[in-house]
mmCIF file of N, CA and C in Angstrom:
data_model
loop_
_atom_site.group_PDB
_atom_site.id
_atom_site.type_symbol
_atom_site.label_atom_id
_atom_site.label_comp_id
_atom_site.label_asym_id
_atom_site.label_seq_id
_atom_site.Cartn_x
_atom_site.Cartn_y
_atom_site.Cartn_z
ATOM 1 N N MET A 16 17.218 35.659 11.651
ATOM 2 C CA MET A 16 17.437 34.249 11.854
ATOM 3 C C MET A 16 16.109 33.526 11.616
ATOM 4 N N SER A 17 16.196 32.411 10.902
ATOM 5 C CA SER A 17 14.979 31.651 10.627
ATOM 6 C C SER A 17 14.997 30.353 11.427
ATOM 7 N N ALA A 18 13.839 29.974 11.860
ATOM 8 C CA ALA A 18 13.713 28.729 12.623
ATOM 9 C C ALA A 18 13.601 27.565 11.656
ATOM 10 N N GLN A 19 14.280 26.484 11.964
ATOM 11 C CA GLN A 19 14.220 25.299 11.132
ATOM 12 C C GLN A 19 13.764 24.116 11.973
ATOM 13 N N LEU A 20 12.963 23.288 11.354
ATOM 14 C CA LEU A 20 12.495 22.092 12.047
ATOM 15 C C LEU A 20 13.655 21.133 12.278
ATOM 16 N N ASP A 21 13.691 20.529 13.427
ATOM 17 C CA ASP A 21 14.720 19.533 13.700
ATOM 18 C C ASP A 21 14.186 18.112 13.508
ATOM 19 N N HIS A 22 13.021 17.997 12.919
ATOM 20 C CA HIS A 22 12.414 16.706 12.645
ATOM 21 C C HIS A 22 11.553 16.807 11.396
ATOM 22 N N ALA A 23 11.207 15.673 10.842
ATOM 23 C CA ALA A 23 10.358 15.646 9.650
ATOM 24 C C ALA A 23 8.936 16.035 10.024
ATOM 25 N N PRO A 24 8.261 16.771 9.144
ATOM 26 C CA PRO A 24 6.870 17.132 9.434
ATOM 27 C C PRO A 24 5.979 15.898 9.497
ATOM 28 N N VAL A 25 4.964 15.969 10.297
ATOM 29 C CA VAL A 25 4.018 14.872 10.459
ATOM 30 C C VAL A 25 3.141 14.787 9.219
ATOM 31 N N THR A 26 2.884 13.575 8.780
ATOM 32 C CA THR A 26 2.004 13.360 7.643
ATOM 33 C C THR A 26 0.631 13.943 7.959
ATOM 34 N N PRO A 27 0.032 14.711 7.040
ATOM 35 C CA PRO A 27 -1.260 15.331 7.329
ATOM 36 C C PRO A 27 -2.386 14.323 7.548
ATOM 37 N N TYR A 28 -2.248 13.136 6.994
ATOM 38 C CA TYR A 28 -3.271 12.111 7.143
ATOM 39 C C TYR A 28 -3.095 11.440 8.499
ATOM 40 N N ALA A 29 -4.139 11.435 9.291
ATOM 41 C CA ALA A 29 -4.100 10.731 10.578
ATOM 42 C C ALA A 29 -5.349 9.866 10.675
ATOM 43 N N PRO A 30 -5.180 8.559 10.571
ATOM 44 C CA PRO A 30 -6.338 7.661 10.594
ATOM 45 C C PRO A 30 -6.945 7.569 11.990
ATOM 46 N N ALA A 31 -8.160 7.090 12.027
ATOM 47 C CA ALA A 31 -8.827 6.842 13.309
ATOM 48 C C ALA A 31 -8.070 5.742 14.047
ATOM 49 N N PRO A 32 -8.123 5.742 15.364
ATOM 50 C CA PRO A 32 -7.386 4.731 16.132
ATOM 51 C C PRO A 32 -7.714 3.289 15.751
ATOM 52 N N GLY A 33 -8.925 3.019 15.361
ATOM 53 C CA GLY A 33 -9.314 1.649 15.008
ATOM 54 C C GLY A 33 -9.127 1.303 13.543
ATOM 55 N N ALA A 34 -8.558 2.206 12.764
ATOM 56 C CA ALA A 34 -8.440 1.990 11.320
ATOM 57 C C ALA A 34 -7.661 0.731 10.950
ATOM 58 N N PRO A 35 -6.551 0.429 11.596
ATOM 59 C CA PRO A 35 -5.842 -0.804 11.211
ATOM 60 C C PRO A 35 -6.683 -2.065 11.431
ATOM 61 N N ALA A 36 -7.384 -2.132 12.537
ATOM 62 C CA ALA A 36 -8.224 -3.307 12.817
ATOM 63 C C ALA A 36 -9.378 -3.398 11.816
ATOM 64 N N GLU A 37 -9.973 -2.266 11.467
ATOM 65 C CA GLU A 37 -11.065 -2.254 10.488
ATOM 66 C C GLU A 37 -10.558 -2.698 9.119
ATOM 67 N N LEU A 38 -9.389 -2.213 8.751
ATOM 68 C CA LEU A 38 -8.804 -2.585 7.468
ATOM 69 C C LEU A 38 -8.513 -4.084 7.423
ATOM 70 N N LEU A 39 -7.942 -4.602 8.479
ATOM 71 C CA LEU A 39 -7.646 -6.037 8.535
ATOM 72 C C LEU A 39 -8.931 -6.864 8.460
ATOM 73 N N ALA A 40 -9.984 -6.401 9.104
ATOM 74 C CA ALA A 40 -11.272 -7.105 9.024
ATOM 75 C C ALA A 40 -11.796 -7.103 7.592
ATOM 76 N N GLN A 41 -11.657 -5.985 6.894
ATOM 77 C CA GLN A 41 -12.083 -5.914 5.493
ATOM 78 C C GLN A 41 -11.267 -6.879 4.637
ATOM 79 N N LEU A 42 -9.974 -6.902 4.872
ATOM 80 C CA LEU A 42 -9.117 -7.803 4.101
ATOM 81 C C LEU A 42 -9.482 -9.261 4.344
ATOM 82 N N ARG A 43 -9.737 -9.607 5.588
ATOM 83 C CA ARG A 43 -10.087 -10.987 5.930
ATOM 84 C C ARG A 43 -11.422 -11.401 5.332
ATOM 85 N N ALA A 44 -12.337 -10.455 5.155
ATOM 86 C CA ALA A 44 -13.670 -10.749 4.615
ATOM 87 C C ALA A 44 -13.665 -10.811 3.086
ATOM 88 N N GLY A 45 -12.613 -10.325 2.457
ATOM 89 C CA GLY A 45 -12.571 -10.273 1.000
ATOM 90 C C GLY A 45 -12.158 -11.591 0.374
ATOM 91 N N ARG A 46 -12.413 -11.710 -0.924
ATOM 92 C CA ARG A 46 -12.089 -12.955 -1.631
ATOM 93 C C ARG A 46 -10.595 -13.115 -1.873
ATOM 94 N N ARG A 47 -9.835 -12.050 -1.668
ATOM 95 C CA ARG A 47 -8.381 -12.109 -1.838
ATOM 96 C C ARG A 47 -7.652 -12.299 -0.504
ATOM 97 N N ALA A 48 -8.387 -12.677 0.526
ATOM 98 C CA ALA A 48 -7.840 -12.769 1.883
ATOM 99 C C ALA A 48 -6.585 -13.639 1.957
ATOM 100 N N ASP A 49 -6.562 -14.737 1.197
ATOM 101 C CA ASP A 49 -5.416 -15.653 1.269
ATOM 102 C C ASP A 49 -4.096 -14.976 0.917
ATOM 103 N N THR A 50 -4.134 -14.024 0.013
ATOM 104 C CA THR A 50 -2.900 -13.346 -0.381
ATOM 105 C C THR A 50 -2.755 -11.973 0.258
ATOM 106 N N TRP A 51 -3.868 -11.252 0.392
ATOM 107 C CA TRP A 51 -3.777 -9.880 0.883
ATOM 108 C C TRP A 51 -3.517 -9.784 2.385
ATOM 109 N N VAL A 52 -4.092 -10.661 3.184
ATOM 110 C CA VAL A 52 -3.899 -10.587 4.635
ATOM 111 C C VAL A 52 -2.426 -10.786 5.002
ATOM 112 N N PRO A 53 -1.766 -11.837 4.504
ATOM 113 C CA PRO A 53 -0.346 -11.977 4.846
ATOM 114 C C PRO A 53 0.510 -10.809 4.336
ATOM 115 N N ALA A 54 0.184 -10.298 3.150
ATOM 116 C CA ALA A 54 0.944 -9.170 2.606
ATOM 117 C C ALA A 54 0.776 -7.930 3.480
ATOM 118 N N PHE A 55 -0.462 -7.650 3.876
ATOM 119 C CA PHE A 55 -0.698 -6.503 4.755
ATOM 120 C C PHE A 55 0.024 -6.680 6.086
ATOM 121 N N GLU A 56 -0.076 -7.878 6.653
ATOM 122 C CA GLU A 56 0.557 -8.120 7.950
ATOM 123 C C GLU A 56 2.071 -7.956 7.878
ATOM 124 N N ARG A 57 2.691 -8.374 6.776
ATOM 125 C CA ARG A 57 4.143 -8.174 6.605
ATOM 126 C C ARG A 57 4.488 -6.691 6.530
ATOM 127 N N GLU A 58 3.732 -5.949 5.695
ATOM 128 C CA GLU A 58 3.998 -4.519 5.548
ATOM 129 C C GLU A 58 3.740 -3.776 6.858
ATOM 130 N N TRP A 59 2.679 -4.150 7.563
ATOM 131 C CA TRP A 59 2.346 -3.509 8.829
ATOM 132 C C TRP A 59 3.439 -3.768 9.863
ATOM 133 N N ALA A 60 3.902 -5.011 9.935
ATOM 134 C CA ALA A 60 4.953 -5.363 10.901
ATOM 135 C C ALA A 60 6.242 -4.596 10.609
ATOM 136 N N ALA A 61 6.596 -4.477 9.332
ATOM 137 C CA ALA A 61 7.801 -3.733 8.958
ATOM 138 C C ALA A 61 7.656 -2.256 9.312
ATOM 139 N N ALA A 62 6.482 -1.688 9.032
ATOM 140 C CA ALA A 62 6.241 -0.271 9.351
ATOM 141 C C ALA A 62 6.219 -0.055 10.861
ATOM 142 N N LEU A 63 5.680 -1.003 11.592
ATOM 143 C CA LEU A 63 5.636 -0.904 13.043
ATOM 144 C C LEU A 63 7.050 -0.931 13.627
ATOM 145 N N GLU A 64 7.883 -1.799 13.115
ATOM 146 C CA GLU A 64 9.277 -1.874 13.583
ATOM 147 C C GLU A 64 10.016 -0.572 13.261
ATOM 148 N N GLU A 65 9.804 -0.060 12.054
ATOM 149 C CA GLU A 65 10.428 1.215 11.679
ATOM 150 C C GLU A 65 9.922 2.344 12.577
ATOM 151 N N SER A 66 8.658 2.312 12.894
ATOM 152 C CA SER A 66 8.070 3.320 13.779
ATOM 153 C C SER A 66 8.706 3.283 15.167
ATOM 154 N N ARG A 67 8.974 2.097 15.638
ATOM 155 C CA ARG A 67 9.625 1.954 16.950
ATOM 156 C C ARG A 67 11.029 2.553 16.939
ATOM 157 N N LYS A 68 11.726 2.400 15.813
ATOM 158 C CA LYS A 68 13.089 2.913 15.708
ATOM 159 C C LYS A 68 13.135 4.426 15.521
ATOM 160 N N THR A 69 12.161 4.959 14.781
ATOM 161 C CA THR A 69 12.194 6.377 14.406
ATOM 162 C C THR A 69 11.265 7.260 15.223
ATOM 163 N N PHE A 70 10.381 6.656 15.999
ATOM 164 C CA PHE A 70 9.367 7.401 16.753
ATOM 165 C C PHE A 70 8.475 8.216 15.824
ATOM 166 N N SER A 71 8.231 7.694 14.639
ATOM 167 C CA SER A 71 7.381 8.348 13.652
ATOM 168 C C SER A 71 6.260 7.409 13.245
ATOM 169 N N LEU A 72 5.065 7.961 13.114
ATOM 170 C CA LEU A 72 3.915 7.170 12.669
ATOM 171 C C LEU A 72 3.713 7.237 11.157
ATOM 172 N N GLY A 73 4.540 7.998 10.474
ATOM 173 C CA GLY A 73 4.385 8.205 9.033
ATOM 174 C C GLY A 73 4.327 6.924 8.233
ATOM 175 N N GLY A 74 5.208 5.972 8.526
ATOM 176 C CA GLY A 74 5.219 4.712 7.788
ATOM 177 C C GLY A 74 3.958 3.902 7.996
ATOM 178 N N LEU A 75 3.451 3.915 9.228
ATOM 179 C CA LEU A 75 2.201 3.204 9.514
ATOM 180 C C LEU A 75 1.043 3.843 8.756
ATOM 181 N N TYR A 76 1.020 5.170 8.746
ATOM 182 C CA TYR A 76 -0.032 5.881 8.016
ATOM 183 C C TYR A 76 0.026 5.556 6.524
ATOM 184 N N GLU A 77 1.248 5.484 5.978
ATOM 185 C CA GLU A 77 1.400 5.184 4.553
ATOM 186 C C GLU A 77 0.879 3.794 4.220
ATOM 187 N N VAL A 78 1.191 2.816 5.073
ATOM 188 C CA VAL A 78 0.706 1.457 4.837
ATOM 189 C C VAL A 78 -0.823 1.451 4.830
ATOM 190 N N LEU A 79 -1.426 2.133 5.796
ATOM 191 C CA LEU A 79 -2.899 2.190 5.839
ATOM 192 C C LEU A 79 -3.457 2.837 4.583
ATOM 193 N N GLN A 80 -2.894 3.965 4.185
ATOM 194 C CA GLN A 80 -3.393 4.658 2.996
ATOM 195 C C GLN A 80 -3.279 3.787 1.751
ATOM 196 N N GLU A 81 -2.144 3.127 1.587
ATOM 197 C CA GLU A 81 -1.953 2.284 0.407
ATOM 198 C C GLU A 81 -2.962 1.147 0.361
ATOM 199 N N TRP A 82 -3.170 0.495 1.500
ATOM 200 C CA TRP A 82 -4.100 -0.633 1.519
ATOM 201 C C TRP A 82 -5.546 -0.173 1.424
ATOM 202 N N GLN A 83 -5.880 0.962 1.978
ATOM 203 C CA GLN A 83 -7.236 1.492 1.821
ATOM 204 C C GLN A 83 -7.492 1.800 0.351
ATOM 205 N N GLY A 84 -6.486 2.346 -0.327
ATOM 206 C CA GLY A 84 -6.612 2.617 -1.759
ATOM 207 C C GLY A 84 -6.745 1.346 -2.567
ATOM 208 N N LEU A 85 -6.000 0.328 -2.182
ATOM 209 C CA LEU A 85 -6.074 -0.951 -2.871
ATOM 210 C C LEU A 85 -7.464 -1.561 -2.747
ATOM 211 N N ILE A 86 -8.004 -1.535 -1.545
ATOM 212 C CA ILE A 86 -9.352 -2.066 -1.324
ATOM 213 C C ILE A 86 -10.384 -1.252 -2.104
ATOM 214 N N ALA A 87 -10.231 0.069 -2.088
ATOM 215 C CA ALA A 87 -11.188 0.931 -2.780
ATOM 216 C C ALA A 87 -11.153 0.740 -4.293
ATOM 217 N N SER A 88 -9.975 0.452 -4.846
ATOM 218 C CA SER A 88 -9.865 0.322 -6.303
ATOM 219 C C SER A 88 -10.129 -1.100 -6.800
ATOM 220 N N ALA A 89 -10.151 -2.070 -5.910
ATOM 221 C CA ALA A 89 -10.334 -3.468 -6.320
ATOM 222 C C ALA A 89 -11.607 -3.702 -7.145
ATOM 223 N N PRO A 90 -12.769 -3.137 -6.756
ATOM 224 C CA PRO A 90 -13.966 -3.371 -7.587
ATOM 225 C C PRO A 90 -13.821 -2.838 -9.009
ATOM 226 N N ALA A 91 -13.159 -1.712 -9.184
ATOM 227 C CA ALA A 91 -12.960 -1.163 -10.525
ATOM 228 C C ALA A 91 -12.024 -2.056 -11.339
ATOM 229 N N VAL A 92 -10.993 -2.568 -10.711
ATOM 230 C CA VAL A 92 -10.078 -3.474 -11.393
ATOM 231 C C VAL A 92 -10.805 -4.755 -11.771
ATOM 232 N N ASP A 93 -11.606 -5.284 -10.863
ATOM 233 C CA ASP A 93 -12.380 -6.495 -11.154
ATOM 234 C C ASP A 93 -13.325 -6.264 -12.329
ATOM 235 N N ALA A 94 -13.992 -5.120 -12.338
ATOM 236 C CA ALA A 94 -14.928 -4.803 -13.421
ATOM 237 C C ALA A 94 -14.189 -4.687 -14.754
ATOM 238 N N PHE A 95 -13.007 -4.083 -14.726
ATOM 239 C CA PHE A 95 -12.211 -3.953 -15.944
ATOM 240 C C PHE A 95 -11.818 -5.327 -16.476
ATOM 241 N N VAL A 96 -11.337 -6.182 -15.603
ATOM 242 C CA VAL A 96 -10.929 -7.527 -16.013
ATOM 243 C C VAL A 96 -12.134 -8.308 -16.531
ATOM 244 N N ALA A 97 -13.270 -8.195 -15.854
ATOM 245 C CA ALA A 97 -14.478 -8.913 -16.256
ATOM 246 C C ALA A 97 -15.055 -8.397 -17.572
ATOM 247 N N SER A 98 -14.753 -7.167 -17.934
ATOM 248 C CA SER A 98 -15.307 -6.581 -19.152
ATOM 249 C C SER A 98 -14.738 -7.219 -20.407
ATOM 250 N N GLY A 99 -13.640 -7.932 -20.268
ATOM 251 C CA GLY A 99 -13.047 -8.568 -21.437
ATOM 252 C C GLY A 99 -12.303 -7.589 -22.321
ATOM 253 N N TYR A 100 -11.966 -6.444 -21.808
ATOM 254 C CA TYR A 100 -11.239 -5.438 -22.585
ATOM 255 C C TYR A 100 -9.951 -6.044 -23.119
ATOM 256 N N ASP A 101 -9.712 -5.825 -24.385
ATOM 257 C CA ASP A 101 -8.517 -6.363 -25.024
ATOM 258 C C ASP A 101 -7.326 -5.468 -24.704
ATOM 259 N N ASP A 102 -6.445 -5.964 -23.867
ATOM 260 C CA ASP A 102 -5.254 -5.187 -23.529
ATOM 261 C C ASP A 102 -4.004 -5.820 -24.149
ATOM 262 N N SER A 103 -4.180 -6.484 -25.280
ATOM 263 C CA SER A 103 -3.060 -7.169 -25.922
ATOM 264 C C SER A 103 -2.007 -6.199 -26.433
ATOM 265 N N ASP A 104 -2.376 -4.924 -26.575
ATOM 266 C CA ASP A 104 -1.390 -3.940 -27.022
ATOM 267 C C ASP A 104 -0.642 -3.321 -25.840
ATOM 268 N N PHE A 105 -0.826 -3.870 -24.666
ATOM 269 C CA PHE A 105 -0.160 -3.408 -23.461
ATOM 270 C C PHE A 105 1.354 -3.563 -23.611
ATOM 271 N N ILE A 106 2.083 -2.570 -23.193
ATOM 272 C CA ILE A 106 3.542 -2.624 -23.243
ATOM 273 C C ILE A 106 4.062 -2.993 -21.870
ATOM 274 N N ASP A 107 4.769 -4.083 -21.789
ATOM 275 C CA ASP A 107 5.352 -4.538 -20.529
ATOM 276 C C ASP A 107 6.687 -3.825 -20.334
ATOM 277 N N MET A 108 6.697 -2.828 -19.441
ATOM 278 C CA MET A 108 7.903 -2.026 -19.224
ATOM 279 C C MET A 108 9.036 -2.866 -18.651
ATOM 280 N N ALA A 109 8.730 -3.851 -17.831
ATOM 281 C CA ALA A 109 9.782 -4.721 -17.290
ATOM 282 C C ALA A 109 10.456 -5.495 -18.412
ATOM 283 N N GLU A 110 9.648 -5.932 -19.371
ATOM 284 C CA GLU A 110 10.206 -6.661 -20.510
ATOM 285 C C GLU A 110 11.093 -5.752 -21.339
ATOM 286 N N LEU A 111 10.652 -4.520 -21.556
ATOM 287 C CA LEU A 111 11.465 -3.564 -22.306
ATOM 288 C C LEU A 111 12.789 -3.276 -21.616
ATOM 289 N N ARG A 112 12.751 -3.098 -20.305
ATOM 290 C CA ARG A 112 13.996 -2.839 -19.559
ATOM 291 C C ARG A 112 14.935 -4.023 -19.673
ATOM 292 N N GLY A 113 14.397 -5.232 -19.686
ATOM 293 C CA GLY A 113 15.210 -6.436 -19.804
ATOM 294 C C GLY A 113 15.901 -6.526 -21.164
ATOM 295 N N ARG A 114 15.248 -6.020 -22.197
ATOM 296 C CA ARG A 114 15.820 -6.057 -23.558
ATOM 297 C C ARG A 114 16.995 -5.110 -23.693
ATOM 298 N N ARG A 115 17.003 -4.023 -22.939
ATOM 299 C CA ARG A 115 18.067 -3.017 -23.059
ATOM 300 C C ARG A 115 19.372 -3.478 -22.443
ATOM 301 N N ARG A 116 19.328 -4.466 -21.597
ATOM 302 C CA ARG A 116 20.542 -4.903 -20.880
ATOM 303 C C ARG A 116 21.449 -5.706 -21.741
#
């Protein structure tokens, strides 16, 4: 007989207790604060509500990871945009999907 989990495994990533507050402080200090702070707060509130219903911290951890990644990659994206790289050959996948309908 094999034992089976009766619940989903815990996400291996476990942020420090103050990570959400630190992340929010970083967002508020950034030049994108007007758009990023409300977006983070909406996602955090939704994940918090889901956490209350499921007794799982996984959704909260995911929101933190996604926003930490966004903050970490922002300087590279800014540098790319500032470089003037010609992306006119970019294929807009949403536009392509719209043409198929």
